[in-house]
Amino acid sequence: MPGMDNMGRLFLVLSLPLVLLLTLPLIQMTTQPTLAMLVETLRDKDVMAAILRSVGLALAAGLLAFAMGTPTAYLLARRDVPGKKVIEGIIDLPIMIPHPVVGIAILSVAGRNHPLGRWLGEMGIQIMGTKTGIVTVLLFVGLPFYVNTVKAGMEQVPRRLENASRTLGAGGLETFCRVTLPLTWRHMVLGVVMCTARAISEFGAVVIVAYHPMTAPVMIYERFTAFGLKYSQPVAVWLILISFALFIVLRMLSRTVPQYYR
Amino acid sequence: MIQLDHAGMALPGFALEDINFTVEDGEFFALMGPTGSGKSLLLEGIMGLMPFSSGRLVFEGKDINRVPVERRRFALVYQDFALFPHLDVTGNILYGTVRGRVPGKEIPGRFDMLVETLGLERVLDRRPHNLSGGEKQRVALARSLILNPKVLLLDEPLSALDPLYLDGTRRLLKSLHGKLGITMVMVSHNFQDVVFLAQSGGIVRNGRMVQQGKISTLFDSPVSRFAADFVGMKNICRFSRDVDRICPEGTGAGILPATPPAPGHTRMGIRPEEILPDTSGAMENRFRAVIETIADHGGMVQVILLAEGMAFEALWPTPWIRDRKLAPGSQVDIAFPKRAVHTF
């Protein structure tokens, strides 16, 4: 291969199994349904509703992660809070624990047997079997991706710039809004993309908290168990295509935000 | 007036200890010392970014050590200028003027005056990454000065500049100080910059102030080997006393000082520019020397001369060497006045 040394060629060969592992099943799945099947699936209102629900609720989780995760990311990046390592470990916990366990854990505090669940009930907020419940679990599983991405971005902003802002008379919050936030905006967009991506694909926690209203991964699972592989594949293909288009748009959006530190 | 009264700061692995000095209103004060001596930390302590953990920082009669940075009305210009990369030059300069920190009516006038004084007219819409080092420096100065601070703190303001801009910026700082009459505290490890700009200063070493006073005093009368080295003193050696003369240890030379060394003084030093080729025979200390080495420093030549067992280091203009056709091995009569002999 021109322009590549022997080591590059060796590592290319060693990378091929990984590339095949990632692409072969997806290529196989996306090429199996016929065009007629794909068009027919697209006309199925339930399928489109489930896919749009998945995308919409995942985006909502991404935006909530932005609102709730940004202060946490700043705290972890810039302050020596007591038990910082423990907090970082807790933030990472959703990546490690099985996702049905996440669903069970959320239900255990959202049910009538828990004071929080009773209080939410009194406020008219239902978790079990609602979109609110789905967004809650999607936020739970996606939050680590947002917080870690934004925290890394904030750590890249030279502390001197924030100090310089304070020497010019700006307080802590003003400095955050006028210096830290504009300089980490790109990381925030990337964090929302990653959180949304993780949320769209979530199945294990969602199926525990809300089988209905049905999200796309739950529908794919249902069609697979009820009708077999052939009927679940077109739904999966549309979910992949729509998600892919969405992430291309989000990635392009993140590129329009200038990057100051490379 | 800024007064540090037994100020200290303890950090893991480093501490500022028992710092005492006073900066008069309108004075240009220099904090000098080698890298890692704690002078920048001292500046951050004065600014309030790292409050002192002991002692007092008094300004206008009040202890302001616990006053938040943003309320001190001090300004700090960083060594790397710390310009905001997401704002253009205008945005950077006006950054601190929001929320009535400067009366709104004054802003346009001060902006125009600073832009003109600092020569920033042509770069106002540029981002910091499109500016030269000198332009960044001037933007950082304008950004601070538009707020009309009571004290301007400068952290190594000249060390990050190209040699091309160095002289101009040095003169600019001096003229700004003269024009605005503002109290300035500068950190520097370059004594030439300090001599040019400051009226008084202090030398910091390992978190302690080893000497302070008028710059001329620091220059002429260092109190220790470290201070002497720092202010560019050379020909430093221990001496013994012999009636009215002092004898550098291990040599046969007898040197006449202006005044007898004070009790406890054990070392002497002579600035290299004081040792000259003897043309008049009028100076008190005269020696016949042999040139050992010549090193050209561009405009000035460092000459090592051997005389009566002592190696003298002198600094002569390059044309002198060229005109006299001097080279290693040449014999030359050298001389220096007795006032050039410092003991400590």
mmCIF file with all atom_site columns, C-alpha atoms in Angstrom, chain A residues 50-165:
data_model
loop_
_atom_site.group_PDB
_atom_site.id
_atom_site.type_symbol
_atom_site.label_atom_id
_atom_site.label_alt_id
_atom_site.label_comp_id
_atom_site.label_asym_id
_atom_site.label_entity_id
_atom_site.label_seq_id
_atom_site.pdbx_PDB_ins_code
_atom_site.Cartn_x
_atom_site.Cartn_y
_atom_site.Cartn_z
_atom_site.occupancy
_atom_site.B_iso_or_equiv
_atom_site.pdbx_formal_charge
_atom_site.auth_seq_id
_atom_site.auth_comp_id
_atom_site.auth_asym_id
_atom_site.auth_atom_id
_atom_site.pdbx_PDB_model_num
ATOM 1   C CA . ALA A 1 50  ? -41.665 3.814  17.784 1.00 0.00 ? 50  ALA A CA 1
ATOM 2   C CA . ILE A 1 51  ? -38.592 5.045  15.886 1.00 0.00 ? 51  ILE A CA 1
ATOM 3   C CA . LEU A 1 52  ? -39.518 8.706  16.247 1.00 0.00 ? 52  LEU A CA 1
ATOM 4   C CA . ARG A 1 53  ? -40.302 8.095  19.925 1.00 0.00 ? 53  ARG A CA 1
ATOM 5   C CA . SER A 1 54  ? -36.883 6.550  20.431 1.00 0.00 ? 54  SER A CA 1
ATOM 6   C CA . VAL A 1 55  ? -35.118 9.442  18.709 1.00 0.00 ? 55  VAL A CA 1
ATOM 7   C CA . GLY A 1 56  ? -37.222 12.121 20.406 1.00 0.00 ? 56  GLY A CA 1
ATOM 8   C CA . LEU A 1 57  ? -36.910 10.692 23.911 1.00 0.00 ? 57  LEU A CA 1
ATOM 9   C CA . ALA A 1 58  ? -33.173 10.107 23.422 1.00 0.00 ? 58  ALA A CA 1
ATOM 10  C CA . LEU A 1 59  ? -32.745 13.736 22.353 1.00 0.00 ? 59  LEU A CA 1
ATOM 11  C CA . ALA A 1 60  ? -34.731 14.826 25.404 1.00 0.00 ? 60  ALA A CA 1
ATOM 12  C CA . ALA A 1 61  ? -32.399 12.767 27.576 1.00 0.00 ? 61  ALA A CA 1
ATOM 13  C CA . GLY A 1 62  ? -29.416 14.388 25.817 1.00 0.00 ? 62  GLY A CA 1
ATOM 14  C CA . LEU A 1 63  ? -30.743 17.892 26.508 1.00 0.00 ? 63  LEU A CA 1
ATOM 15  C CA . LEU A 1 64  ? -31.489 17.017 30.130 1.00 0.00 ? 64  LEU A CA 1
ATOM 16  C CA . ALA A 1 65  ? -27.930 15.683 30.419 1.00 0.00 ? 65  ALA A CA 1
ATOM 17  C CA . PHE A 1 66  ? -26.739 19.091 29.165 1.00 0.00 ? 66  PHE A CA 1
ATOM 18  C CA . ALA A 1 67  ? -28.788 20.929 31.786 1.00 0.00 ? 67  ALA A CA 1
ATOM 19  C CA . MET A 1 68  ? -28.018 18.607 34.681 1.00 0.00 ? 68  MET A CA 1
ATOM 20  C CA . GLY A 1 69  ? -24.586 17.280 33.760 1.00 0.00 ? 69  GLY A CA 1
ATOM 21  C CA . THR A 1 70  ? -22.862 20.595 32.957 1.00 0.00 ? 70  THR A CA 1
ATOM 22  C CA . PRO A 1 71  ? -22.610 21.807 36.593 1.00 0.00 ? 71  PRO A CA 1
ATOM 23  C CA . THR A 1 72  ? -21.404 18.339 37.644 1.00 0.00 ? 72  THR A CA 1
ATOM 24  C CA . ALA A 1 73  ? -18.772 18.273 34.909 1.00 0.00 ? 73  ALA A CA 1
ATOM 25  C CA . TYR A 1 74  ? -17.552 21.737 35.967 1.00 0.00 ? 74  TYR A CA 1
ATOM 26  C CA . LEU A 1 75  ? -17.391 20.720 39.603 1.00 0.00 ? 75  LEU A CA 1
ATOM 27  C CA . LEU A 1 76  ? -15.341 17.625 38.778 1.00 0.00 ? 76  LEU A CA 1
ATOM 28  C CA . ALA A 1 77  ? -13.054 19.485 36.363 1.00 0.00 ? 77  ALA A CA 1
ATOM 29  C CA . ARG A 1 78  ? -12.410 22.580 38.442 1.00 0.00 ? 78  ARG A CA 1
ATOM 30  C CA . ARG A 1 79  ? -13.044 22.027 42.149 1.00 0.00 ? 79  ARG A CA 1
ATOM 31  C CA . ASP A 1 80  ? -11.465 19.810 44.780 1.00 0.00 ? 80  ASP A CA 1
ATOM 32  C CA . VAL A 1 81  ? -14.734 18.541 46.202 1.00 0.00 ? 81  VAL A CA 1
ATOM 33  C CA . PRO A 1 82  ? -14.540 16.019 49.040 1.00 0.00 ? 82  PRO A CA 1
ATOM 34  C CA . GLY A 1 83  ? -14.948 12.462 47.758 1.00 0.00 ? 83  GLY A CA 1
ATOM 35  C CA . LYS A 1 84  ? -14.302 13.525 44.162 1.00 0.00 ? 84  LYS A CA 1
ATOM 36  C CA . LYS A 1 85  ? -13.076 10.060 43.137 1.00 0.00 ? 85  LYS A CA 1
ATOM 37  C CA . VAL A 1 86  ? -16.180 8.458  44.651 1.00 0.00 ? 86  VAL A CA 1
ATOM 38  C CA . ILE A 1 87  ? -18.422 10.896 42.734 1.00 0.00 ? 87  ILE A CA 1
ATOM 39  C CA . GLU A 1 88  ? -16.530 10.112 39.508 1.00 0.00 ? 88  GLU A CA 1
ATOM 40  C CA . GLY A 1 89  ? -17.013 6.402  40.210 1.00 0.00 ? 89  GLY A CA 1
ATOM 41  C CA . ILE A 1 90  ? -20.766 6.905  40.775 1.00 0.00 ? 90  ILE A CA 1
ATOM 42  C CA . ILE A 1 91  ? -21.044 8.849  37.495 1.00 0.00 ? 91  ILE A CA 1
ATOM 43  C CA . ASP A 1 92  ? -19.395 5.923  35.678 1.00 0.00 ? 92  ASP A CA 1
ATOM 44  C CA . LEU A 1 93  ? -21.558 3.304  37.380 1.00 0.00 ? 93  LEU A CA 1
ATOM 45  C CA . PRO A 1 94  ? -24.299 3.146  34.669 1.00 0.00 ? 94  PRO A CA 1
ATOM 46  C CA . ILE A 1 95  ? -21.634 2.073  32.151 1.00 0.00 ? 95  ILE A CA 1
ATOM 47  C CA . MET A 1 96  ? -20.777 -0.963 34.260 1.00 0.00 ? 96  MET A CA 1
ATOM 48  C CA . ILE A 1 97  ? -24.013 -2.310 35.716 1.00 0.00 ? 97  ILE A CA 1
ATOM 49  C CA . PRO A 1 98  ? -26.401 -4.499 33.647 1.00 0.00 ? 98  PRO A CA 1
ATOM 50  C CA . HIS A 1 99  ? -29.118 -2.299 32.233 1.00 0.00 ? 99  HIS A CA 1
ATOM 51  C CA . PRO A 1 100 ? -32.112 -4.336 33.419 1.00 0.00 ? 100 PRO A CA 1
ATOM 52  C CA . VAL A 1 101 ? -30.694 -3.673 36.886 1.00 0.00 ? 101 VAL A CA 1
ATOM 53  C CA . VAL A 1 102 ? -30.895 0.070  36.097 1.00 0.00 ? 102 VAL A CA 1
ATOM 54  C CA . GLY A 1 103 ? -34.589 -0.326 35.269 1.00 0.00 ? 103 GLY A CA 1
ATOM 55  C CA . ILE A 1 104 ? -35.260 -2.335 38.432 1.00 0.00 ? 104 ILE A CA 1
ATOM 56  C CA . ALA A 1 105 ? -33.356 0.221  40.530 1.00 0.00 ? 105 ALA A CA 1
ATOM 57  C CA . ILE A 1 106 ? -35.348 3.118  39.115 1.00 0.00 ? 106 ILE A CA 1
ATOM 58  C CA . LEU A 1 107 ? -38.619 1.321  39.652 1.00 0.00 ? 107 LEU A CA 1
ATOM 59  C CA . SER A 1 108 ? -37.638 0.559  43.236 1.00 0.00 ? 108 SER A CA 1
ATOM 60  C CA . VAL A 1 109 ? -37.482 4.290  44.077 1.00 0.00 ? 109 VAL A CA 1
ATOM 61  C CA . ALA A 1 110 ? -40.304 5.343  41.750 1.00 0.00 ? 110 ALA A CA 1
ATOM 62  C CA . GLY A 1 111 ? -42.882 2.881  43.145 1.00 0.00 ? 111 GLY A CA 1
ATOM 63  C CA . ARG A 1 112 ? -45.432 3.518  45.878 1.00 0.00 ? 112 ARG A CA 1
ATOM 64  C CA . ASN A 1 113 ? -43.258 1.685  48.421 1.00 0.00 ? 113 ASN A CA 1
ATOM 65  C CA . HIS A 1 114 ? -40.675 4.467  48.365 1.00 0.00 ? 114 HIS A CA 1
ATOM 66  C CA . PRO A 1 115 ? -41.200 8.014  49.738 1.00 0.00 ? 115 PRO A CA 1
ATOM 67  C CA . LEU A 1 116 ? -39.853 9.487  46.498 1.00 0.00 ? 116 LEU A CA 1
ATOM 68  C CA . GLY A 1 117 ? -42.255 7.384  44.451 1.00 0.00 ? 117 GLY A CA 1
ATOM 69  C CA . ARG A 1 118 ? -45.178 8.443  46.653 1.00 0.00 ? 118 ARG A CA 1
ATOM 70  C CA . TRP A 1 119 ? -44.160 12.093 46.371 1.00 0.00 ? 119 TRP A CA 1
ATOM 71  C CA . LEU A 1 120 ? -43.846 11.812 42.576 1.00 0.00 ? 120 LEU A CA 1
ATOM 72  C CA . GLY A 1 121 ? -47.295 10.164 42.523 1.00 0.00 ? 121 GLY A CA 1
ATOM 73  C CA . GLU A 1 122 ? -48.758 13.029 44.524 1.00 0.00 ? 122 GLU A CA 1
ATOM 74  C CA . MET A 1 123 ? -47.200 15.464 42.058 1.00 0.00 ? 123 MET A CA 1
ATOM 75  C CA . GLY A 1 124 ? -48.854 13.523 39.230 1.00 0.00 ? 124 GLY A CA 1
ATOM 76  C CA . ILE A 1 125 ? -45.574 12.190 37.850 1.00 0.00 ? 125 ILE A CA 1
ATOM 77  C CA . GLN A 1 126 ? -45.654 8.551  36.758 1.00 0.00 ? 126 GLN A CA 1
ATOM 78  C CA . ILE A 1 127 ? -42.506 6.603  35.935 1.00 0.00 ? 127 ILE A CA 1
ATOM 79  C CA . MET A 1 128 ? -43.803 3.113  35.226 1.00 0.00 ? 128 MET A CA 1
ATOM 80  C CA . GLY A 1 129 ? -45.064 2.767  31.670 1.00 0.00 ? 129 GLY A CA 1
ATOM 81  C CA . THR A 1 130 ? -44.634 6.432  30.688 1.00 0.00 ? 130 THR A CA 1
ATOM 82  C CA . LYS A 1 131 ? -42.402 8.554  28.486 1.00 0.00 ? 131 LYS A CA 1
ATOM 83  C CA . THR A 1 132 ? -41.175 10.228 31.671 1.00 0.00 ? 132 THR A CA 1
ATOM 84  C CA . GLY A 1 133 ? -39.969 6.843  32.878 1.00 0.00 ? 133 GLY A CA 1
ATOM 85  C CA . ILE A 1 134 ? -38.256 6.151  29.553 1.00 0.00 ? 134 ILE A CA 1
ATOM 86  C CA . VAL A 1 135 ? -36.466 9.531  29.597 1.00 0.00 ? 135 VAL A CA 1
ATOM 87  C CA . THR A 1 136 ? -35.401 8.875  33.194 1.00 0.00 ? 136 THR A CA 1
ATOM 88  C CA . VAL A 1 137 ? -33.680 5.590  32.334 1.00 0.00 ? 137 VAL A CA 1
ATOM 89  C CA . LEU A 1 138 ? -32.209 7.007  29.113 1.00 0.00 ? 138 LEU A CA 1
ATOM 90  C CA . LEU A 1 139 ? -30.750 9.883  31.114 1.00 0.00 ? 139 LEU A CA 1
ATOM 91  C CA . PHE A 1 140 ? -29.417 7.423  33.674 1.00 0.00 ? 140 PHE A CA 1
ATOM 92  C CA . VAL A 1 141 ? -27.550 5.358  31.084 1.00 0.00 ? 141 VAL A CA 1
ATOM 93  C CA . GLY A 1 142 ? -26.420 8.321  28.947 1.00 0.00 ? 142 GLY A CA 1
ATOM 94  C CA . LEU A 1 143 ? -25.273 10.740 31.637 1.00 0.00 ? 143 LEU A CA 1
ATOM 95  C CA . PRO A 1 144 ? -21.746 9.280  32.083 1.00 0.00 ? 144 PRO A CA 1
ATOM 96  C CA . PHE A 1 145 ? -21.018 9.899  28.399 1.00 0.00 ? 145 PHE A CA 1
ATOM 97  C CA . TYR A 1 146 ? -22.074 13.533 28.669 1.00 0.00 ? 146 TYR A CA 1
ATOM 98  C CA . VAL A 1 147 ? -20.350 14.305 31.963 1.00 0.00 ? 147 VAL A CA 1
ATOM 99  C CA . ASN A 1 148 ? -17.056 12.655 31.007 1.00 0.00 ? 148 ASN A CA 1
ATOM 100 C CA . THR A 1 149 ? -16.913 14.370 27.591 1.00 0.00 ? 149 THR A CA 1
ATOM 101 C CA . VAL A 1 150 ? -17.651 17.841 28.996 1.00 0.00 ? 150 VAL A CA 1
ATOM 102 C CA . LYS A 1 151 ? -15.351 17.350 31.988 1.00 0.00 ? 151 LYS A CA 1
ATOM 103 C CA . ALA A 1 152 ? -12.487 16.514 29.598 1.00 0.00 ? 152 ALA A CA 1
ATOM 104 C CA . GLY A 1 153 ? -13.303 19.671 27.611 1.00 0.00 ? 153 GLY A CA 1
ATOM 105 C CA . MET A 1 154 ? -13.345 21.871 30.679 1.00 0.00 ? 154 MET A CA 1
ATOM 106 C CA . GLU A 1 155 ? -10.023 20.480 31.852 1.00 0.00 ? 155 GLU A CA 1
ATOM 107 C CA . GLN A 1 156 ? -8.526  21.658 28.555 1.00 0.00 ? 156 GLN A CA 1
ATOM 108 C CA . VAL A 1 157 ? -9.474  25.292 29.187 1.00 0.00 ? 157 VAL A CA 1
ATOM 109 C CA . PRO A 1 158 ? -6.393  26.932 30.733 1.00 0.00 ? 158 PRO A CA 1
ATOM 110 C CA . ARG A 1 159 ? -7.189  27.933 34.296 1.00 0.00 ? 159 ARG A CA 1
ATOM 111 C CA . ARG A 1 160 ? -5.339  31.182 33.557 1.00 0.00 ? 160 ARG A CA 1
ATOM 112 C CA . LEU A 1 161 ? -8.177  32.319 31.292 1.00 0.00 ? 161 LEU A CA 1
ATOM 113 C CA . GLU A 1 162 ? -10.666 31.914 34.113 1.00 0.00 ? 162 GLU A CA 1
ATOM 114 C CA . ASN A 1 163 ? -8.284  33.658 36.509 1.00 0.00 ? 163 ASN A CA 1
ATOM 115 C CA . ALA A 1 164 ? -7.774  36.461 33.976 1.00 0.00 ? 164 ALA A CA 1
ATOM 116 C CA . SER A 1 165 ? -11.547 36.910 33.820 1.00 0.00 ? 165 SER A CA 1
#
